[in-house]
């Protein structure tokens, strides 16, 4: 009798797995391509979803207190705009008032570096230092065309930022106002047999996202207040601006607050010297340890628990796909996927545990 398998059974199983993996990888790559191609739309929408997850409870609370949902949405959106532009105004005022002092500190720091280069172990002469300065000036002057190109690129980027801001603003408004209606329309796009699981998976993902965003805001606010207070005690300038930067950076877990805290260390080094910078670094490390060992485990909980290694991979993938914005939305996306996978696995287990409805006894081994 002719054998059934012309190739070893292990090879056939491997090829069956391989083509399925290739199909999934192709679909993922195609999705990433479209997300990047339409990034001027997809990124603002992603930001709007995060903002909606943070503020939808405020709209629901106002609606529960007999405020029409349309009016409640307007109130929340206006409050967001006031907070956003108020924060920018305060940062701008601090930069305007303290930039001169910081510039003087930078000049003094450069003079100290020049003195150290001459009197320290390098023993550089004035001619060598002047040669380096002249080379730096020549490189700057020879890059006029590149400077013009960069200015035009900055103008294009600002145009995209303004367009993305308004897309995010209007998306946030409609997500807050009629998010349930929009989600119902999305669910209706799926086959009827799959709608129940799609709907339950969406609610699970939304619960994970909401818990993640709210917990992250608390963690970010704690990081910002702690590092800003430490900078204020040490006499580091631009305290409020540093706090805002740390708050925004803390939305990228594990590394965001640390990297933005390094800016505070750099400002302390330039303005106050190495000892103040060392103490500022100690403050940043202490705040980071409190976040990693107390706030993150306590606030995140099991609902959005994602392994730190998975977070690092997610952040790296987000940076490759969409830069800083990708790093910002990568971890919430990973938390949502984690919650959906767990939910579907639980549903599948419950379905497998149910006995077959055949009017008789269950098959052996399934009861």
Tab-separated table of C-alpha atoms in Angstrom:
chain	number	residue	atom	x	y	z
A	1	UNK	CA	0.000	0.000	0.000
A	2	UNK	CA	1.256	3.447	-0.875
A	3	UNK	CA	2.338	5.429	2.162
A	4	UNK	CA	0.156	8.372	3.056
A	5	UNK	CA	2.973	10.822	3.720
A	6	UNK	CA	5.501	11.536	0.982
A	7	UNK	CA	7.514	13.680	3.453
A	8	UNK	CA	8.200	13.080	7.141
A	9	UNK	CA	5.305	13.933	9.399
A	10	UNK	CA	7.441	16.462	11.281
A	11	UNK	CA	8.159	18.333	8.058
A	12	UNK	CA	4.482	18.439	7.111
A	13	UNK	CA	3.496	19.784	10.516
A	14	UNK	CA	6.287	22.359	10.324
A	15	UNK	CA	5.169	23.575	6.890
A	16	UNK	CA	1.567	23.860	8.032
A	17	UNK	CA	2.696	26.041	10.938
A	18	UNK	CA	5.065	27.987	8.679
A	19	UNK	CA	2.516	29.112	6.107
A	20	UNK	CA	0.076	30.157	8.805
A	21	UNK	CA	2.796	32.191	10.531
A	22	UNK	CA	3.706	33.782	7.201
A	23	UNK	CA	0.078	34.763	6.588
A	24	UNK	CA	-0.203	36.325	10.053
A	25	UNK	CA	3.128	38.138	9.644
A	26	UNK	CA	2.062	39.450	6.239
A	27	UNK	CA	-1.209	40.737	7.651
A	28	UNK	CA	0.636	42.460	10.524
A	29	UNK	CA	3.157	44.055	8.152
A	30	UNK	CA	0.361	45.221	5.857
A	31	UNK	CA	-1.459	46.745	8.819
A	32	UNK	CA	1.721	48.501	9.999
A	33	UNK	CA	2.280	49.845	6.474
A	34	UNK	CA	-1.197	51.359	6.303
A	35	UNK	CA	-0.854	52.792	9.825
A	36	UNK	CA	2.394	54.504	8.849
A	37	UNK	CA	1.077	55.623	5.463
A	38	UNK	CA	-1.950	57.271	7.078
A	39	UNK	CA	-0.055	58.345	10.207
A	40	UNK	CA	-1.418	61.906	9.950
A	41	UNK	CA	-4.824	60.360	10.683
A	42	UNK	CA	-4.134	57.226	12.717
A	43	UNK	CA	-1.818	58.886	15.268
A	44	UNK	CA	-4.267	61.681	16.215
A	45	UNK	CA	-7.062	59.120	16.464
A	46	UNK	CA	-4.922	56.967	18.771
A	47	UNK	CA	-4.197	60.000	20.944
A	48	UNK	CA	-7.928	60.820	20.964
A	49	UNK	CA	-8.732	57.292	22.165
A	50	UNK	CA	-6.258	57.680	25.051
A	51	UNK	CA	-7.705	61.064	26.016
A	52	UNK	CA	-11.221	59.641	25.791
A	53	UNK	CA	-10.311	56.759	28.088
A	54	UNK	CA	-9.038	59.295	30.599
A	55	UNK	CA	-11.963	61.720	30.523
A	56	UNK	CA	-15.058	59.691	29.618
A	57	UNK	CA	-15.830	59.122	33.293
A	58	UNK	CA	-16.180	62.900	33.702
A	59	UNK	CA	-18.762	63.045	30.927
A	60	UNK	CA	-20.625	60.082	32.417
A	61	UNK	CA	-20.590	61.735	35.859
A	62	UNK	CA	-22.022	64.988	34.502
A	63	UNK	CA	-24.672	63.084	32.553
A	64	UNK	CA	-25.612	61.160	35.711
A	65	UNK	CA	-26.173	64.542	37.401
A	66	UNK	CA	-28.758	65.567	34.785
A	67	UNK	CA	-26.426	67.444	32.460
A	68	UNK	CA	-27.207	66.671	28.799
A	69	UNK	CA	-24.467	64.561	27.267
A	70	UNK	CA	-23.775	67.122	24.559
A	71	UNK	CA	-23.271	69.859	27.138
A	72	UNK	CA	-21.212	67.529	29.332
A	73	UNK	CA	-18.957	66.736	26.393
A	74	UNK	CA	-18.452	70.436	25.658
A	75	UNK	CA	-17.582	71.094	29.315
A	76	UNK	CA	-14.983	68.314	29.448
A	77	UNK	CA	-13.383	69.245	26.115
A	78	UNK	CA	-13.171	72.925	27.064
A	79	UNK	CA	-11.613	71.952	30.413
A	80	UNK	CA	-9.024	69.879	28.530
A	81	UNK	CA	-8.181	72.800	26.247
A	82	UNK	CA	-7.882	75.207	29.187
A	83	UNK	CA	-5.578	72.814	31.027
A	84	UNK	CA	-3.457	72.170	27.930
A	85	UNK	CA	-2.967	75.787	26.882
A	86	UNK	CA	-2.616	76.921	30.478
A	87	UNK	CA	0.236	74.462	30.964
A	88	UNK	CA	1.915	75.676	27.769
A	89	UNK	CA	1.534	79.294	28.901
A	90	UNK	CA	3.127	78.633	32.285
A	91	UNK	CA	6.016	76.754	30.698
A	92	UNK	CA	6.542	79.562	28.181
A	93	UNK	CA	6.549	82.205	30.911
A	94	UNK	CA	9.117	80.282	32.946
A	95	UNK	CA	11.325	79.774	29.922
A	96	UNK	CA	11.103	83.472	29.078
A	97	UNK	CA	11.975	84.624	32.601
A	98	UNK	CA	14.776	82.143	33.349
A	99	UNK	CA	16.308	81.581	29.916
A	100	UNK	CA	18.684	84.540	30.343
A	101	UNK	CA	20.083	83.214	33.621
A	102	UNK	CA	20.429	79.749	32.136
A	103	UNK	CA	22.225	81.167	29.102
A	104	UNK	CA	24.693	82.895	31.411
A	105	UNK	CA	25.243	79.621	33.233
A	106	UNK	CA	25.925	77.895	29.914
A	107	UNK	CA	28.516	80.547	28.989
A	108	UNK	CA	30.191	80.191	32.381
A	109	UNK	CA	30.165	76.415	31.978
A	110	UNK	CA	31.862	76.653	28.591
A	111	UNK	CA	34.510	78.952	30.087
A	112	UNK	CA	35.133	76.462	32.878
A	113	UNK	CA	35.487	73.657	30.343
A	114	UNK	CA	38.030	75.738	28.419
A	115	UNK	CA	39.993	76.414	31.611
A	116	UNK	CA	39.895	72.735	32.529
A	117	UNK	CA	41.105	71.784	29.034
A	118	UNK	CA	44.113	74.055	29.507
A	119	UNK	CA	44.943	73.318	33.159
A	120	UNK	CA	43.662	69.743	33.428
A	121	UNK	CA	45.188	66.490	32.231
A	122	UNK	CA	44.625	67.383	28.552
A	123	UNK	CA	47.030	70.365	28.720
A	124	UNK	CA	45.630	71.912	25.550
A	125	UNK	CA	47.022	75.192	24.299
A	126	UNK	CA	44.997	78.256	23.381
A	127	UNK	CA	45.770	77.659	19.703
A	128	UNK	CA	44.374	74.109	19.819
A	129	UNK	CA	41.181	75.224	21.549
A	130	UNK	CA	40.760	78.086	19.082
A	131	UNK	CA	41.264	75.656	16.186
A	132	UNK	CA	38.430	73.466	17.492
A	133	UNK	CA	36.175	76.500	17.872
A	134	UNK	CA	36.997	77.684	14.339
A	135	UNK	CA	36.278	74.218	12.926
A	136	UNK	CA	32.918	74.213	14.664
A	137	UNK	CA	32.084	77.638	13.220
A	138	UNK	CA	33.085	76.513	9.723
A	139	UNK	CA	30.932	73.412	9.934
A	140	UNK	CA	27.967	75.531	10.978
A	141	UNK	CA	28.541	78.128	8.249
A	142	UNK	CA	29.022	75.462	5.561
A	143	UNK	CA	25.637	73.919	6.310
A	144	UNK	CA	23.488	76.861	5.231
A	145	UNK	CA	21.628	74.824	2.631
A	146	UNK	CA	20.947	72.056	5.118
A	147	UNK	CA	19.710	74.639	7.625
A	148	UNK	CA	17.260	75.996	5.028
A	149	UNK	CA	16.122	72.456	4.264
A	150	UNK	CA	15.602	71.755	7.941
A	151	UNK	CA	13.619	74.966	8.370
A	152	UNK	CA	11.281	73.899	5.562
A	153	UNK	CA	10.969	70.464	7.152
A	154	UNK	CA	10.095	72.081	10.476
A	155	UNK	CA	7.396	74.122	8.726
A	156	UNK	CA	5.902	70.975	7.215
A	157	UNK	CA	6.037	69.243	10.593
A	158	UNK	CA	4.258	72.145	12.281
A	159	UNK	CA	1.527	72.001	9.635
A	160	UNK	CA	1.054	68.289	10.316
A	161	UNK	CA	1.003	68.963	14.056
A	162	UNK	CA	-1.752	71.555	13.732
A	163	UNK	CA	-3.783	69.272	11.478
A	164	UNK	CA	-3.256	66.350	13.856
A	165	UNK	CA	-4.264	68.520	16.819
A	166	UNK	CA	-7.633	69.355	15.289
A	167	UNK	CA	-8.214	65.767	14.166
A	168	UNK	CA	-7.508	64.587	17.720
A	169	UNK	CA	-9.723	67.323	19.158
A	170	UNK	CA	-12.765	66.541	17.010
A	171	UNK	CA	-12.231	62.783	17.384
A	172	UNK	CA	-12.119	63.140	21.156
A	173	UNK	CA	-15.347	65.155	21.109
A	174	UNK	CA	-17.284	62.566	19.114
A	175	UNK	CA	-15.792	59.625	21.009
A	176	UNK	CA	-16.981	61.213	24.249
A	177	UNK	CA	-20.361	62.215	22.872
A	178	UNK	CA	-21.439	59.046	21.046
A	179	UNK	CA	-18.732	56.454	21.542
A	180	UNK	CA	-21.265	53.671	22.131
A	181	UNK	CA	-22.939	54.387	18.806
A	182	UNK	CA	-19.606	54.347	16.976
A	183	UNK	CA	-18.643	51.054	18.617
A	184	UNK	CA	-21.997	49.497	17.703
A	185	UNK	CA	-21.365	50.439	14.075
A	186	UNK	CA	-17.904	48.806	14.217
A	187	UNK	CA	-19.347	45.609	15.715
A	188	UNK	CA	-22.017	45.475	12.986
A	189	UNK	CA	-19.242	45.209	10.366
A	190	UNK	CA	-18.356	41.714	11.596
A	191	UNK	CA	-20.263	38.515	10.750
A	192	UNK	CA	-23.290	37.916	12.943
A	193	UNK	CA	-21.791	34.804	14.561
A	194	UNK	CA	-18.708	36.751	15.705
A	195	UNK	CA	-20.398	39.921	16.948
A	196	UNK	CA	-20.904	38.742	20.525
A	197	UNK	CA	-17.222	37.918	21.024
A	198	UNK	CA	-16.110	41.062	19.227
A	199	UNK	CA	-18.352	43.146	21.475
A	200	UNK	CA	-17.172	41.468	24.684
A	201	UNK	CA	-13.534	41.689	23.563
A	202	UNK	CA	-13.966	45.384	22.845
A	203	UNK	CA	-15.403	46.039	26.283
A	204	UNK	CA	-12.547	44.083	27.872
A	205	UNK	CA	-9.976	46.070	25.880
A	206	UNK	CA	-11.677	49.323	26.849
A	207	UNK	CA	-11.664	48.391	30.540
A	208	UNK	CA	-7.948	47.556	30.329
A	209	UNK	CA	-7.191	50.783	28.472
A	210	UNK	CA	-9.181	52.927	30.894
A	211	UNK	CA	-7.488	51.379	33.928
A	212	UNK	CA	-4.074	51.726	32.301
A	213	UNK	CA	-4.482	55.390	31.332
A	214	UNK	CA	-5.838	56.455	34.719
A	215	UNK	CA	-3.121	54.594	36.600
A	216	UNK	CA	-0.480	56.038	34.287
A	217	UNK	CA	-1.730	59.576	34.927
A	218	UNK	CA	-1.398	59.045	38.681
A	219	UNK	CA	2.111	57.608	38.248
A	220	UNK	CA	3.128	60.425	35.891
A	221	UNK	CA	1.786	63.080	38.247
A	222	UNK	CA	3.686	61.519	41.160
A	223	UNK	CA	6.917	61.425	39.139
A	224	UNK	CA	6.483	65.014	38.000
A	225	UNK	CA	5.739	66.369	41.480
A	226	UNK	CA	8.598	64.415	43.066
A	227	UNK	CA	11.265	65.419	40.566
A	228	UNK	CA	10.019	69.013	40.295
A	229	UNK	CA	10.018	69.345	44.096
A	230	UNK	CA	13.551	67.962	44.268
A	231	UNK	CA	14.665	70.433	41.595
A	232	UNK	CA	13.005	73.285	43.501
A	233	UNK	CA	14.731	72.324	46.755
A	234	UNK	CA	18.104	72.148	44.989
A	235	UNK	CA	17.561	75.522	43.347
A	236	UNK	CA	17.512	74.161	39.787
A	237	UNK	CA	15.893	76.597	37.316
A	238	UNK	CA	12.965	75.782	35.025
A	239	UNK	CA	11.296	73.717	37.768
A	240	UNK	CA	7.795	73.825	36.295
A	241	UNK	CA	9.030	73.070	32.784
A	242	UNK	CA	10.953	70.076	34.134
A	243	UNK	CA	7.835	68.843	35.920
A	244	UNK	CA	5.754	69.098	32.729
A	245	UNK	CA	8.426	67.262	30.740
A	246	UNK	CA	8.607	64.480	33.338
A	247	UNK	CA	4.802	64.218	33.405
A	248	UNK	CA	4.639	63.745	29.649
A	249	UNK	CA	7.617	61.393	29.585
A	250	UNK	CA	6.154	59.176	32.296
A	251	UNK	CA	3.445	58.047	29.874
A	252	UNK	CA	6.165	55.828	28.377
A	253	UNK	CA	6.564	53.244	31.178
A	254	UNK	CA	9.913	52.210	32.681
A	255	UNK	CA	12.137	54.512	30.605
A	256	UNK	CA	10.070	57.655	30.019
A	257	UNK	CA	10.369	59.267	33.448
A	258	UNK	CA	14.028	58.295	33.715
A	259	UNK	CA	14.963	59.849	30.370
A	260	UNK	CA	13.010	63.029	31.025
A	261	UNK	CA	14.516	63.168	34.517
A	262	UNK	CA	17.954	63.227	32.909
A	263	UNK	CA	16.993	66.610	31.476
A	264	UNK	CA	16.645	67.870	35.044
A	265	UNK	CA	20.102	66.475	35.814
A	266	UNK	CA	21.544	68.214	32.752
A	267	UNK	CA	19.938	71.539	33.688
A	268	UNK	CA	21.286	71.156	37.223
A	269	UNK	CA	24.763	70.443	35.847
A	270	UNK	CA	24.713	73.521	33.637
A	271	UNK	CA	23.144	75.881	36.177
A	272	UNK	CA	24.479	74.706	39.554
A	273	UNK	CA	27.465	72.466	38.930
A	274	UNK	CA	28.333	68.767	39.308
A	275	UNK	CA	27.379	68.356	42.981
A	276	UNK	CA	23.859	69.677	42.453
A	277	UNK	CA	23.586	67.484	39.364
A	278	UNK	CA	24.626	64.469	41.448
A	279	UNK	CA	21.952	65.193	44.062
A	280	UNK	CA	19.411	65.717	41.273
A	281	UNK	CA	20.364	62.341	39.830
A	282	UNK	CA	19.812	60.732	43.243
A	283	UNK	CA	16.335	62.308	43.410
A	284	UNK	CA	15.473	60.984	39.944
A	285	UNK	CA	16.642	57.464	40.852
A	286	UNK	CA	14.662	57.471	44.113
A	287	UNK	CA	11.475	58.598	42.366
A	288	UNK	CA	12.026	55.989	39.655
A	289	UNK	CA	12.426	53.228	42.253
A	290	UNK	CA	9.238	54.293	44.028
A	291	UNK	CA	7.421	54.178	40.707
A	292	UNK	CA	8.781	50.764	39.708
A	293	UNK	CA	8.342	48.969	43.040
A	294	UNK	CA	5.326	50.688	44.612
A	295	UNK	CA	3.148	52.665	42.222
A	296	UNK	CA	3.245	50.492	39.106
A	297	UNK	CA	2.441	47.156	40.834
A	298	UNK	CA	-0.166	48.692	43.138
A	299	UNK	CA	-2.043	50.790	40.590
A	300	UNK	CA	-1.795	48.622	37.481
A	301	UNK	CA	-2.831	45.382	39.162
A	302	UNK	CA	-3.614	42.196	37.314
A	303	UNK	CA	-6.027	43.825	34.911
A	304	UNK	CA	-3.294	45.404	32.790
A	305	UNK	CA	-0.338	43.321	33.986
A	306	UNK	CA	2.255	43.115	31.232
A	307	UNK	CA	5.710	41.648	31.771
A	308	UNK	CA	8.512	44.281	31.790
A	309	UNK	CA	10.274	42.471	28.944
A	310	UNK	CA	7.094	42.695	26.868
A	311	UNK	CA	6.904	46.412	27.689
A	312	UNK	CA	10.466	46.955	26.441
A	313	UNK	CA	9.710	45.078	23.215
A	314	UNK	CA	6.474	47.015	22.754
A	315	UNK	CA	8.219	50.366	23.256
A	316	UNK	CA	10.994	49.407	20.825
A	317	UNK	CA	8.452	48.329	18.201
A	318	UNK	CA	6.465	51.517	18.720
A	319	UNK	CA	9.575	53.669	18.237
A	320	UNK	CA	10.394	51.851	14.980
A	321	UNK	CA	6.841	52.230	13.640
A	322	UNK	CA	5.898	55.750	14.748
A	323	UNK	CA	8.716	57.313	16.765
A	324	UNK	CA	7.865	58.933	20.087
A	325	UNK	CA	4.127	58.682	19.480
A	326	UNK	CA	4.554	54.974	18.761
A	327	UNK	CA	6.339	54.514	22.077
A	328	UNK	CA	3.477	56.380	23.750
A	329	UNK	CA	0.693	54.152	22.398
A	330	UNK	CA	2.625	50.853	22.236
A	331	UNK	CA	2.199	49.870	25.887
A	332	UNK	CA	-1.546	50.702	26.081
A	333	UNK	CA	-1.998	48.656	22.915
A	334	UNK	CA	-0.064	45.772	24.456
A	335	UNK	CA	-2.211	46.012	27.599
A	336	UNK	CA	-5.393	45.890	25.505
A	337	UNK	CA	-4.158	42.908	23.485
A	338	UNK	CA	-3.185	41.153	26.692
A	339	UNK	CA	-6.652	41.683	28.131
A	340	UNK	CA	-8.404	40.560	24.936
A	341	UNK	CA	-6.281	37.401	24.625
A	342	UNK	CA	-7.015	36.460	28.231
A	343	UNK	CA	-10.711	37.140	27.729
A	344	UNK	CA	-10.933	35.028	24.567
A	345	UNK	CA	-8.971	32.230	26.228
A	346	UNK	CA	-11.419	32.251	29.142
A	347	UNK	CA	-14.385	32.205	26.752
A	348	UNK	CA	-12.844	29.311	24.835
A	349	UNK	CA	-12.300	27.335	28.043
A	350	UNK	CA	-15.885	27.905	29.116
A	351	UNK	CA	-17.100	26.803	25.688
A	352	UNK	CA	-14.950	23.642	25.826
A	353	UNK	CA	-16.196	22.819	29.318
A	354	UNK	CA	-19.845	22.914	28.246
A	355	UNK	CA	-21.260	19.458	27.459
A	356	UNK	CA	-22.601	18.939	23.931
A	357	UNK	CA	-26.283	19.618	23.571
A	358	UNK	CA	-27.233	16.341	21.838
A	359	UNK	CA	-30.047	15.343	24.132
A	360	UNK	CA	-28.063	12.380	25.468
A	361	UNK	CA	-25.005	11.613	27.528
A	362	UNK	CA	-21.783	13.481	26.981
A	363	UNK	CA	-18.977	11.795	25.113
A	364	UNK	CA	-16.327	10.084	27.273
A	365	UNK	CA	-13.682	12.451	28.509
A	366	UNK	CA	-15.794	15.618	27.899
A	367	UNK	CA	-18.120	15.430	30.858
